Amino acid sequence: MIRMLAVFLIALLSTSEIDTDGKVIARQGKVSFFSHTSVEDIKAENNQVLSVIDLKDGKIAVSMLMSAFIFEKALMREHFNESYIESDIYPKAIFEGVLVDFDPAVQGEQTRMAKGVFTMHGVSKSLEIKVKIENNTSGYVVSGSFETYVKDYDINIPPLLAGNIAKSISVDFRFEYEPYED
């Protein structure tokens, strides 16, 4: 599954005119989300997220399989994939953008904005996210969080279940990059 994601992301990046020199890759990035309502909390984590950064120009791409999210309850996972995200129709979420003013030579930590387009559930939206970029001896780590709205991605929540799912979802991510090798 990871290999399939890698092939997909490399194909995606090649269409974006990014070569593989000066790139770093995170093969097992982590994305989690949290929905809080008075009725119930819903949280899930996906540890099969692939991301590549072109160090020359700060371009970043992220691809994740929506069906790889793990929930506390199997029924939540089933509803998420079948009723809301429709992962059989929309199997991946993708972010393509740039790390604004990113300097790969800076050691330590820098805070920057990631600006780009996030596509999920067949809907593409411009997105700006404040990210922390750490450059240490083992490579780069990019992390951050943002809020998103269910309605922005045409996800239909049945009225009967509307009280169980928050209108705003908190998303956290962390990618640990290593040098990309063909």
PDB file of C-alpha atoms in Angstrom, residues 37 152 182:
ATOM      1  CA  THR A  37     -19.637  17.580  20.269  1.00  0.00           C
ATOM      2  CA  ASP A 152     -16.543  22.950   2.669  1.00  0.00           C
ATOM      3  CA  ASP A 182      15.308   6.934  -6.833  1.00  0.00           C
TER       4      ASP A 182
END
